[in-house]
């Protein structure tokens, strides 16, 4: 009897263990589907690994795998690699108006493959692109690329004839914009002056992240050392706000595209202070404008702090002009 009782208890324990195991497997499956956990199963053809794509990386046309007949997902022929807070999102939206540009405009707008997802492999990166037809330019933007010294060589290894767009704007204005983004995201509770202040009264700290990341010359050196200057086009972010068609036309020429984006493609938004995109047919047009996080009003900055910041930026700006062969109205 004792033997039978022990066997009964063992069977019950085994049953509980089986149920718990089944539940655990079910939770793992749900987690993979919800959060895109990477599958590490090797294929029979020789070790290629299949990656389960996180749902937030769905492509803008709603298809993660298949394209319509005659279309395919290509690695980008053009990448917007920087600088943050210089208008890269507005540029992406404007270029998407061109019929021969297939820009990644799905969430997340920045793939960050070459710095954050490099180990996922180029096939994963390719699946992040939109389906494009022959002759169309596949394009993505991840402006944080410009700050990572490993990225230029990685992009060149992907495509040594790739074309790069790099946006700059008045470094003082970019510094303030960067600070405002930090405040809006809860990363800072200091005033702008406290954020950039140096040890002495009115001084500025060149090691402040907001300031340091506006020293464009320092970050562009590895890019010009890796790529031919003909592969890099510097976009004037200030001019994109005031005269977008003229600035975009230079990009169309750089990408060897017909000039298709005209004054009729855009409409000026008085409230925001910059242009919105016209989308749709002639009979049904809608205006696509930047979100609330774009074009934030800038605070008045202490005169001495502003002057000292501009003094700090001046020699770096002069070296930048020589490097890129173009002057800006800063």
CSV table of C-alpha atoms in Angstrom, one decimal, residues 78-80 88-103 105 130 137 139-141 165 167 235 240 247-252 255 257 261 266 277 279:
chain,number,residue,atom,x,y,z
A,78,UNK,CA,21.6,56.5,-49.4
A,79,UNK,CA,21.7,57.0,-45.6
A,80,UNK,CA,21.1,60.1,-43.6
A,88,UNK,CA,16.8,65.1,-40.3
A,89,UNK,CA,13.2,64.0,-39.8
A,90,UNK,CA,11.8,66.9,-41.9
A,91,UNK,CA,14.3,66.0,-44.6
A,92,UNK,CA,13.2,62.4,-44.6
A,93,UNK,CA,9.6,63.5,-45.0
A,94,UNK,CA,10.4,65.8,-47.8
A,95,UNK,CA,12.5,63.2,-49.7
A,96,UNK,CA,9.6,60.8,-49.3
A,97,UNK,CA,7.6,63.0,-51.6
A,98,UNK,CA,9.9,62.1,-54.5
A,99,UNK,CA,8.4,59.2,-56.5
A,100,UNK,CA,11.9,57.6,-57.0
A,101,UNK,CA,12.8,57.6,-53.3
A,102,UNK,CA,11.7,54.8,-51.0
A,103,UNK,CA,12.5,56.2,-47.5
A,105,UNK,CA,9.1,56.2,-42.7
A,130,UNK,CA,10.6,49.4,-47.8
A,137,UNK,CA,16.6,54.9,-54.2
A,139,UNK,CA,16.9,55.3,-48.0
A,140,UNK,CA,17.0,55.4,-44.2
A,141,UNK,CA,18.0,57.9,-41.6
A,165,UNK,CA,23.5,62.9,-46.4
A,167,UNK,CA,22.7,67.7,-41.9
A,235,UNK,CA,22.7,69.6,-46.1
A,240,UNK,CA,16.0,73.7,-45.3
A,247,UNK,CA,18.1,72.7,-50.6
A,248,UNK,CA,16.2,69.6,-51.7
A,249,UNK,CA,17.0,70.3,-55.3
A,250,UNK,CA,20.7,70.0,-54.5
A,251,UNK,CA,20.0,66.6,-52.9
A,252,UNK,CA,18.1,65.4,-56.0
A,255,UNK,CA,21.3,61.4,-55.8
A,257,UNK,CA,17.2,62.1,-59.4
A,261,UNK,CA,9.9,68.3,-55.5
A,266,UNK,CA,5.0,72.1,-49.8
A,277,UNK,CA,4.3,68.5,-47.0
A,279,UNK,CA,0.4,64.5,-49.9
